[in-house]
Tab-separated table of C-alpha atoms and ligand atoms in Angstrom:
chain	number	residue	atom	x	y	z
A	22	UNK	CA	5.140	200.409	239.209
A	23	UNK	CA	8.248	201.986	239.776
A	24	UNK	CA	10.273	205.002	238.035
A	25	UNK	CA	13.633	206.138	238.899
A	26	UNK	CA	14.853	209.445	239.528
A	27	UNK	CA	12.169	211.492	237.760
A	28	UNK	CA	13.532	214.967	236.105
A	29	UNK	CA	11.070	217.944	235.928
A	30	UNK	CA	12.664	220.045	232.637
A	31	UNK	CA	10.425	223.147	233.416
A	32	UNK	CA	9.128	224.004	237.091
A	33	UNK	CA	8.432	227.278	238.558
A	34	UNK	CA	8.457	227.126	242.065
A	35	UNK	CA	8.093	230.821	243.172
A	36	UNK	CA	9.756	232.738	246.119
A	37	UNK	CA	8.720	233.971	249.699
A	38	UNK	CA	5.840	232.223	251.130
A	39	UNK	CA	4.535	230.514	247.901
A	40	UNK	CA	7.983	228.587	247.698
A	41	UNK	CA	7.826	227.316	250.940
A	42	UNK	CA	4.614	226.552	250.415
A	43	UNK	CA	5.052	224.284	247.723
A	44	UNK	CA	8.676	223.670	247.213
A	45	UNK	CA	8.283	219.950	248.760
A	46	UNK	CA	5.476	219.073	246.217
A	47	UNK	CA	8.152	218.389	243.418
A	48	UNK	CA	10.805	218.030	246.399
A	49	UNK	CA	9.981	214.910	247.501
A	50	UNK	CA	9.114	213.268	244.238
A	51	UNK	CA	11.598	214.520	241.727
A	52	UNK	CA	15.158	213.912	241.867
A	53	UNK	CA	15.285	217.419	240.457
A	54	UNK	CA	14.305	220.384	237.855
A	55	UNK	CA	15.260	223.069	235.935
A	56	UNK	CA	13.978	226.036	237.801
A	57	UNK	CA	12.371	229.354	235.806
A	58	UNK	CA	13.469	231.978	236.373
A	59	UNK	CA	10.647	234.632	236.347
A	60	UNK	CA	10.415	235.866	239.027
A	61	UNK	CA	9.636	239.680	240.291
A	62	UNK	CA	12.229	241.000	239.929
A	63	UNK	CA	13.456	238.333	237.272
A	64	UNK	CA	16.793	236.138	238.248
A	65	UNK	CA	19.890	237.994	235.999
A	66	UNK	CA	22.714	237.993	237.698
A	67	UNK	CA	25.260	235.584	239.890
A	68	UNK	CA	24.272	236.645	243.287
A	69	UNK	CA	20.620	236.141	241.946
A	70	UNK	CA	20.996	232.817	240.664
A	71	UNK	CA	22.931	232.079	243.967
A	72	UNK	CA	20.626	233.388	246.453
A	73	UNK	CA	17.725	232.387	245.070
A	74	UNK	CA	19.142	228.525	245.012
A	75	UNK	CA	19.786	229.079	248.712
A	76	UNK	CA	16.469	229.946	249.197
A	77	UNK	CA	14.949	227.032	247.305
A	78	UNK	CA	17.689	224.714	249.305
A	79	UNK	CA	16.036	225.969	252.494
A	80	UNK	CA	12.338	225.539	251.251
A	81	UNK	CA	12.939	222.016	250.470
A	82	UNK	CA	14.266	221.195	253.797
A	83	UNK	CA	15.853	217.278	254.108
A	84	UNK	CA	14.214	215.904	250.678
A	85	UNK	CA	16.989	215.222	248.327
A	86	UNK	CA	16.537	217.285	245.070
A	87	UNK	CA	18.394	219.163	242.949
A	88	UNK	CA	17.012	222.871	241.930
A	89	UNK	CA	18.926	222.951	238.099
A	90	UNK	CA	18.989	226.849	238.002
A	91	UNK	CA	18.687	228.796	234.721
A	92	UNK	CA	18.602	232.731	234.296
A	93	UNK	CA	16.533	235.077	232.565
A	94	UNK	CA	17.710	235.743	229.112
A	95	UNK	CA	19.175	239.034	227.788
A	96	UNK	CA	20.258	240.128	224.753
A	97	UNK	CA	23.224	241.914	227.045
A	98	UNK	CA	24.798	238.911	228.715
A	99	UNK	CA	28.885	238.881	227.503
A	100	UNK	CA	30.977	235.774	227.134
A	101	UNK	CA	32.938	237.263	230.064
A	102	UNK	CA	29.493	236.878	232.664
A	103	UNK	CA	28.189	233.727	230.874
A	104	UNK	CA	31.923	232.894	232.140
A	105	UNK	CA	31.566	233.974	235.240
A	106	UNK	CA	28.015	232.150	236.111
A	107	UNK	CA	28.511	228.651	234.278
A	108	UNK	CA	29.015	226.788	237.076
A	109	UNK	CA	25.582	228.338	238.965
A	110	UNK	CA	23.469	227.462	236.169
A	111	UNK	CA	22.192	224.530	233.782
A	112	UNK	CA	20.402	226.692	231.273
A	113	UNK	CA	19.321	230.425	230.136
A	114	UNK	CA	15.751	230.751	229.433
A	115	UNK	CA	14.186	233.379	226.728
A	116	UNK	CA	11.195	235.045	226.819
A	117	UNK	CA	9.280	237.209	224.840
A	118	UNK	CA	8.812	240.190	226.374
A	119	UNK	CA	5.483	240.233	227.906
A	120	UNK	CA	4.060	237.345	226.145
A	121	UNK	CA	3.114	235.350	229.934
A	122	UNK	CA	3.383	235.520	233.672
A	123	UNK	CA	6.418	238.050	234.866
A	124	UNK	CA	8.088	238.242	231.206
A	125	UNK	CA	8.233	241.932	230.683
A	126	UNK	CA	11.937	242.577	230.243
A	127	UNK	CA	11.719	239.816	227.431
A	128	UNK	CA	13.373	239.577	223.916
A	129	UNK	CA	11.362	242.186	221.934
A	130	UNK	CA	11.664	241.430	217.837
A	131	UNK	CA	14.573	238.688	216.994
A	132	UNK	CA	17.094	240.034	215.378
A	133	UNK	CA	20.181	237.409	214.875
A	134	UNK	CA	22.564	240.024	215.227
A	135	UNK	CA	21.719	241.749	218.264
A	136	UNK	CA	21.128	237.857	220.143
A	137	UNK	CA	24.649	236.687	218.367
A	138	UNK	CA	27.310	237.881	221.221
A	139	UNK	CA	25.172	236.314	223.687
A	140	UNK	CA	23.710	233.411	222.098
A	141	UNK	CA	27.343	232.616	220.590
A	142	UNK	CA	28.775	232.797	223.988
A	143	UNK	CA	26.475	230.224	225.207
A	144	UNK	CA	27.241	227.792	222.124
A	145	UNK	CA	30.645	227.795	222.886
A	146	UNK	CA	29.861	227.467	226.554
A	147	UNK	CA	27.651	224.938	226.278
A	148	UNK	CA	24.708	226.290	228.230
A	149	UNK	CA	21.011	225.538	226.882
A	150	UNK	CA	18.586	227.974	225.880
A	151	UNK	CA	15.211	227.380	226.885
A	152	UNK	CA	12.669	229.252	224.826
A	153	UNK	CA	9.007	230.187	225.470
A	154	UNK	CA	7.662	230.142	221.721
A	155	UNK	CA	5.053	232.366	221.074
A	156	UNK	CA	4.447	235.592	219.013
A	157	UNK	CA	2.315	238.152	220.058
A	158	UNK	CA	-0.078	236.932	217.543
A	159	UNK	CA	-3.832	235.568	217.727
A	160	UNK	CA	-3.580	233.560	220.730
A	161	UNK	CA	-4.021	230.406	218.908
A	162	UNK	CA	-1.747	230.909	216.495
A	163	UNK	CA	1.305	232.255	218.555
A	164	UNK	CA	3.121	228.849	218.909
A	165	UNK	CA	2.913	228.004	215.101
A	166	UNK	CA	3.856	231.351	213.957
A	167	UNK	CA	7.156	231.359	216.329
A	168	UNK	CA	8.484	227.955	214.564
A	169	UNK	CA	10.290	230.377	211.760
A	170	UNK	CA	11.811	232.088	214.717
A	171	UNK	CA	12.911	228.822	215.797
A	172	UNK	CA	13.718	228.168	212.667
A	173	UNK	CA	16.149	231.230	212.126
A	174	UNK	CA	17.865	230.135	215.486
A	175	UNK	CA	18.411	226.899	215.052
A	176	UNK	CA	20.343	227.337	211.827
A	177	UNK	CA	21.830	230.615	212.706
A	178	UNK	CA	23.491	228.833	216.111
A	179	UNK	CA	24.025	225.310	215.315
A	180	UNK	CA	25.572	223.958	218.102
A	181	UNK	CA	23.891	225.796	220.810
A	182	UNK	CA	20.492	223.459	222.158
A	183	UNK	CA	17.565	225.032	222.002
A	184	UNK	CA	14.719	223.588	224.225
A	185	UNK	CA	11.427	224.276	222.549
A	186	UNK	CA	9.233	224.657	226.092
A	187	UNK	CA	6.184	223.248	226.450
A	188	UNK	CA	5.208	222.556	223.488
A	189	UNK	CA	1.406	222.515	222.235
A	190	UNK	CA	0.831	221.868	218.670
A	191	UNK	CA	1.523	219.982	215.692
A	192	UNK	CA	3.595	222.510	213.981
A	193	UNK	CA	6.345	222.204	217.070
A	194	UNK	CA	6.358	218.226	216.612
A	195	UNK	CA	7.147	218.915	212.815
A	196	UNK	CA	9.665	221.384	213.086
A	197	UNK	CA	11.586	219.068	216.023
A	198	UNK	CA	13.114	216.309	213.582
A	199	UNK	CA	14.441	219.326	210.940
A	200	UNK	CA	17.100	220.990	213.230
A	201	UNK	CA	19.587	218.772	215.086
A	202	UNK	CA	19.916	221.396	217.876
A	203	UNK	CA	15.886	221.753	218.937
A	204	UNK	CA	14.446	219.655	221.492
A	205	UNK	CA	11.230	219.924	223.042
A	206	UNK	CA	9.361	219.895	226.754
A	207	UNK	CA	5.631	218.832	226.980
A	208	UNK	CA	3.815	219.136	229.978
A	209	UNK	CA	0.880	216.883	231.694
A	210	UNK	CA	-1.952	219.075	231.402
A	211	UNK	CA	-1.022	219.464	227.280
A	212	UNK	CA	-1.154	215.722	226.968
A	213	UNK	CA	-4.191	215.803	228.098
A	214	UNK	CA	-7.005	218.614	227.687
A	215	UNK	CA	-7.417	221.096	224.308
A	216	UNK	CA	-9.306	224.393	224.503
A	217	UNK	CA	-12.476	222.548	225.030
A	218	UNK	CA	-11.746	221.592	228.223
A	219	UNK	CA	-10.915	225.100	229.543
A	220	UNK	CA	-13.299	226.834	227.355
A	221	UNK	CA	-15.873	224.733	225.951
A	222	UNK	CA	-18.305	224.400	228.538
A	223	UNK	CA	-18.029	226.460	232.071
A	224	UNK	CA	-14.989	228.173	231.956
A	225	UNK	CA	-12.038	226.307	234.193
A	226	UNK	CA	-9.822	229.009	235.302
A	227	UNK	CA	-7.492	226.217	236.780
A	228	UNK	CA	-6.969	225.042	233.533
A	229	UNK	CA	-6.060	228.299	231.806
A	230	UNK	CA	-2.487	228.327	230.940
A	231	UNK	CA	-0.060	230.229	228.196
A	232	UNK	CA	0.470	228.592	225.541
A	233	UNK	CA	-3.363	228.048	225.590
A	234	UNK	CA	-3.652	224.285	225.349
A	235	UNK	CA	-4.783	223.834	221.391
A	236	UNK	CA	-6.877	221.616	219.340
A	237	UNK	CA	-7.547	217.498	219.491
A	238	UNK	CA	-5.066	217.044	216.345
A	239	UNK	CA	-2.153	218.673	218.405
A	240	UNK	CA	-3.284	217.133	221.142
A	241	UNK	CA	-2.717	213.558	219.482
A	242	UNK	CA	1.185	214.968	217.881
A	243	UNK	CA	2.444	215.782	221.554
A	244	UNK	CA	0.588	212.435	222.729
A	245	UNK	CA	2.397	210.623	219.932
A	246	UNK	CA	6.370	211.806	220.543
A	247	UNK	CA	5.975	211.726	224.255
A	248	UNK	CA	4.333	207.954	224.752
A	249	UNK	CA	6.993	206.761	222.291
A	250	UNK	CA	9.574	208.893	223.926
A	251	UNK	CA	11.060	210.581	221.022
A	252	UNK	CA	14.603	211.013	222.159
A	253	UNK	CA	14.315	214.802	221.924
A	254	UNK	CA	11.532	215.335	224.127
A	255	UNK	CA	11.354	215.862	227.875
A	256	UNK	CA	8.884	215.847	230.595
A	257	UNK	CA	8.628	219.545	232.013
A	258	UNK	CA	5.605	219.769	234.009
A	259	UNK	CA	5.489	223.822	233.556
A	260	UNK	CA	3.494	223.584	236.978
A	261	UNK	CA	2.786	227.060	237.496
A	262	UNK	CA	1.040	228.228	240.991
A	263	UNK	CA	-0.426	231.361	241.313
A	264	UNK	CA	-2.977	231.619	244.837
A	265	UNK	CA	-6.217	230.766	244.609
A	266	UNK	CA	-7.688	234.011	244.404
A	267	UNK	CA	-5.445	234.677	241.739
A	268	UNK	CA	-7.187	231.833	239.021
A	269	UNK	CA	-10.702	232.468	240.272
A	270	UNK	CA	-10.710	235.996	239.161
A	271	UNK	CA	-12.032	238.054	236.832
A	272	UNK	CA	-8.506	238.400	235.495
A	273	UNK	CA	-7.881	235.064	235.748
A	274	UNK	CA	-3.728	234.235	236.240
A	275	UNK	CA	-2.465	231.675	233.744
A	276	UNK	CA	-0.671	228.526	235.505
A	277	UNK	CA	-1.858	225.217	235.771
A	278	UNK	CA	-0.418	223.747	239.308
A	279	UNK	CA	-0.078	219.783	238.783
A	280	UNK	CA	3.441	219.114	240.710
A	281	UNK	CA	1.552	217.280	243.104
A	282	UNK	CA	-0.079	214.834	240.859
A	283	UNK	CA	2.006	215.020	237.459
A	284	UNK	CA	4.049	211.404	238.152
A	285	UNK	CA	0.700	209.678	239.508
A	286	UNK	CA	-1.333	210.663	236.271
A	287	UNK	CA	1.610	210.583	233.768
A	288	UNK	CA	1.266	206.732	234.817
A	289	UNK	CA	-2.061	206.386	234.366
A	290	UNK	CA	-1.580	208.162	230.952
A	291	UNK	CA	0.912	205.708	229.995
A	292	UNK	CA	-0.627	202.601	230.712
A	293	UNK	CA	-4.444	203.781	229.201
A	294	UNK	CA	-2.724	204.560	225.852
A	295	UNK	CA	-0.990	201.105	226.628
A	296	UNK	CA	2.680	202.499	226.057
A	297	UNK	CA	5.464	200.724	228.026
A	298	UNK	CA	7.309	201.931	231.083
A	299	UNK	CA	10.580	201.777	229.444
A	300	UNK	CA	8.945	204.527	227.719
A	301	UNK	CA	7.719	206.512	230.550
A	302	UNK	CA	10.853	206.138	232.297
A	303	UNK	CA	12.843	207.315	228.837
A	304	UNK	CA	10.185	210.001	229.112
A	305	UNK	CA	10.642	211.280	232.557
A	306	UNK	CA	14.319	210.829	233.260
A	307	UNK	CA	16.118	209.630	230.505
A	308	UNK	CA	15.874	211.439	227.478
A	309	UNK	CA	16.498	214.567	230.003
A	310	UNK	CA	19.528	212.980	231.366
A	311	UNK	CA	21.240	212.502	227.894
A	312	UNK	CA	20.416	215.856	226.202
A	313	UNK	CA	21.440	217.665	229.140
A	314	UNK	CA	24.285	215.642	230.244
A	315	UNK	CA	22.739	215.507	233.763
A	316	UNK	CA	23.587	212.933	236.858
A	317	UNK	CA	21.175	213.563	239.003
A	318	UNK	CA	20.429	212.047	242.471
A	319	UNK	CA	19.066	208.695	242.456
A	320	UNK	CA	15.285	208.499	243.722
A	321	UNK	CA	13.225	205.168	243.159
A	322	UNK	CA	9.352	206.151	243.447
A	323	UNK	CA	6.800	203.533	243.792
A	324	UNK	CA	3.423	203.653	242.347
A	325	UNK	CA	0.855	201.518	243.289
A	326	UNK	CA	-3.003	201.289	241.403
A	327	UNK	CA	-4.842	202.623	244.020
A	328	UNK	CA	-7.377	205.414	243.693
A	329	UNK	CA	-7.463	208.549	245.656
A	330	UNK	CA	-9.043	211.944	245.599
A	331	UNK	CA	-6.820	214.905	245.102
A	332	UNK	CA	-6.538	217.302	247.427
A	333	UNK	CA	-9.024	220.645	246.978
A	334	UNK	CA	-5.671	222.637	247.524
A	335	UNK	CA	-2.426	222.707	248.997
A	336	UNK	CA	-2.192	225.694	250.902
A	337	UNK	CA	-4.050	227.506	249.268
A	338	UNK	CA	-3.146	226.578	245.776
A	339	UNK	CA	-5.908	224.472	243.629
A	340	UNK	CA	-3.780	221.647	241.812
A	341	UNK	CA	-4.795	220.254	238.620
A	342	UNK	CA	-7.961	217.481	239.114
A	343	UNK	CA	-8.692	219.042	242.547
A	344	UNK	CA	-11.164	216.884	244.556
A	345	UNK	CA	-10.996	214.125	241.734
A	346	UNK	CA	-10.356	210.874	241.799
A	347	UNK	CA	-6.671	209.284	240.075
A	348	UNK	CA	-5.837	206.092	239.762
A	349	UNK	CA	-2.338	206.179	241.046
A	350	UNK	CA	-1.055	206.825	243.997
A	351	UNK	CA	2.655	207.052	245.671
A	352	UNK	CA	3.390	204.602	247.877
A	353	UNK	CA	7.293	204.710	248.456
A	354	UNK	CA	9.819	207.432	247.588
A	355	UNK	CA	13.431	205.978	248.593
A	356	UNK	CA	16.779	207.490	247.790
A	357	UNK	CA	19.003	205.590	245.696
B	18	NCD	C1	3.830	230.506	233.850
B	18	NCD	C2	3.871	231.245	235.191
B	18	NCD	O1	2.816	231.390	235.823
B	18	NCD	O2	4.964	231.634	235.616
B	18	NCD	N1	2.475	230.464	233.395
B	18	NCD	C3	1.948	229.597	232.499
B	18	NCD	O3	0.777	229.756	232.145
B	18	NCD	N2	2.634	228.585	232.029
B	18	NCD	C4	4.740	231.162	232.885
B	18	NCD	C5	5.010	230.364	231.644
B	18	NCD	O4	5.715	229.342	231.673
B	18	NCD	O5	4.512	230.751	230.592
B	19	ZN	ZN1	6.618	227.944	232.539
């Protein structure tokens, strides 16, 4: 099996020793991602954005990969800066404030008026805003009770695109097809566990993630819209290390790490639930291509049906299905 220049819509890859730590396990598979931007202290300004792709260049070494850079959204940023950082960055991402890992200078209440200079600016700029959707609410309602703030966005800003991030329930799926500007990422690990698996029997810290995954039926919407590849929707794996120590902890970090296995299993996915690869490929490169307006690098990786056991950890991170057995396995990355 064979997929072209796979596209990563929502990666966190860190900084110091954790990125060059892991950098290379989306590096040498992905033709590129869109980079969050959360770090400590979060990435706000040019020389951020710039530095902090330098550093990523560097971490990755000779694999060819693009690092799409976005910054950390405030309510502050002027037409004049958006200006001024265009060309650094392929989209802005929002978060609540607080509401997950390194988010605390988030978007507190939203009030249309006080996001309109900035969130007009980036209409007429044309740069994407990525949003985290979830309230402060029960945790798992947050996602459902944010689509009327997606709601009041997407009408109030029309042409600006507004990425819906890892989406985890049915409410997101409904709300997709009603607004011309939303779109939507969905990672692995939401296709494929609900609360039961991180909570229903021993707990599985390596499975704990915000949003929480949800229930079976939401489970089966995100299935449905990413195995047909609903033209709106994106693969963004949302891998999320945090050190080992860090998940198996009595305040357990959320972040599910699955860049190392996420094209491997997304095929084995695809072919149990007997969807095509047009669809997989649409899925994990295309659809991203066209809403973004992306060329990225060409990168032909070659799957072959041949099972392995995933590593326990890579150093010192504990990926998704750690010392499991997948079907797939990489057997040739090539450029072009
Ligand atoms: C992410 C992280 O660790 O940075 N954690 C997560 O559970 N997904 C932040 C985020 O995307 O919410
Ligand atoms: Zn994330």
């Amino acid at each position: 099996m064979q997929l072209t220049t796979p596209l990563d819509m929502h990666l966190h890859l860190r900084d110091g020793e954790m990125l060059d730590n892991i950098a290379k396990c989306s590096a040498s598979t992905f033709s590129g991602a869109i980079i969050m931007p959360n770090l400590v202290p979060p990435v706000r300004t040019k020389e951020e954005v710039v530095a902090y792709k330098e550093r990523i260049m560097k971490a990755i070494g000779d694999e060819r990969f693009t690092p799409y850079m976005t910054l950390f959204f405030k309510p502050s940023y002027d037409k004049v800066f958006l200006e001024s950082v265009r060309d650094e960055i392929t989209a802005i991402k929002l978060y609540p404030a607080g509401i997950t890992t390194n988010s605390e200078g988030g978007v507190s209440g939203f009030d249309v008026e006080e996001l309109r200079p900035a969130l007009e600016a980036m209409s007429e700029l044309d740069i994407p805003l990525c949003v985290h959707g979830e309230t402060n609410g029960f945790v798992m309602d947050r996602e459902a009770e944010f689509v009327s703030i997606y709601e009041k966005l997407a009408s109030a800003f029309p042409k600006l695109k507004i990425i819906m991030e890892h989406i985890t329930t049915k409410e997101s799926v409904e709300v997709l097809d009603k607004f011309e500007n939303l779109y939507a990422t969905i990672t692995l690990h939401h296709l494929l566990i609900t609360l039961d698996d991180v909570a229903g029997g021993m707990l599985k810290p390596h499975l704990f993630c915000k949003p929480i995954a949800k229930r079976p039926e939401d489970r089966e919407a995100l299935l449905k819209i990413a195995l047909e590849a609903h033209p709106k929707v994106m693969f963004g794996s949302d891998s999320a290390p945090h050190p080992k120590h860090a998940k198996e902890s009595c305040g357990c970090a959320a972040g599910v790490f699955t860049a190392p296995i996420a094209l491997q299993v997304l095929a084995e996915l695809f072919e149990n639930k007997n969807a095509s690869l047009e669809n997989l490929q649409a899925f994990i490169s295309g659809n991203a291509q066209k809403i973004y307006a992306l060329s990225p690098l060409a990168k032909t990786v070659t799957l072959e049906k041949k099972s392995v056991t995933v590593p326990s950890d890579y150093n010192g991170v504990v990926p998704m299905y750690a010392d499991e057995k997948i079907a797939y396995s990489i057997k040739e990355i090539k450029n072009g």
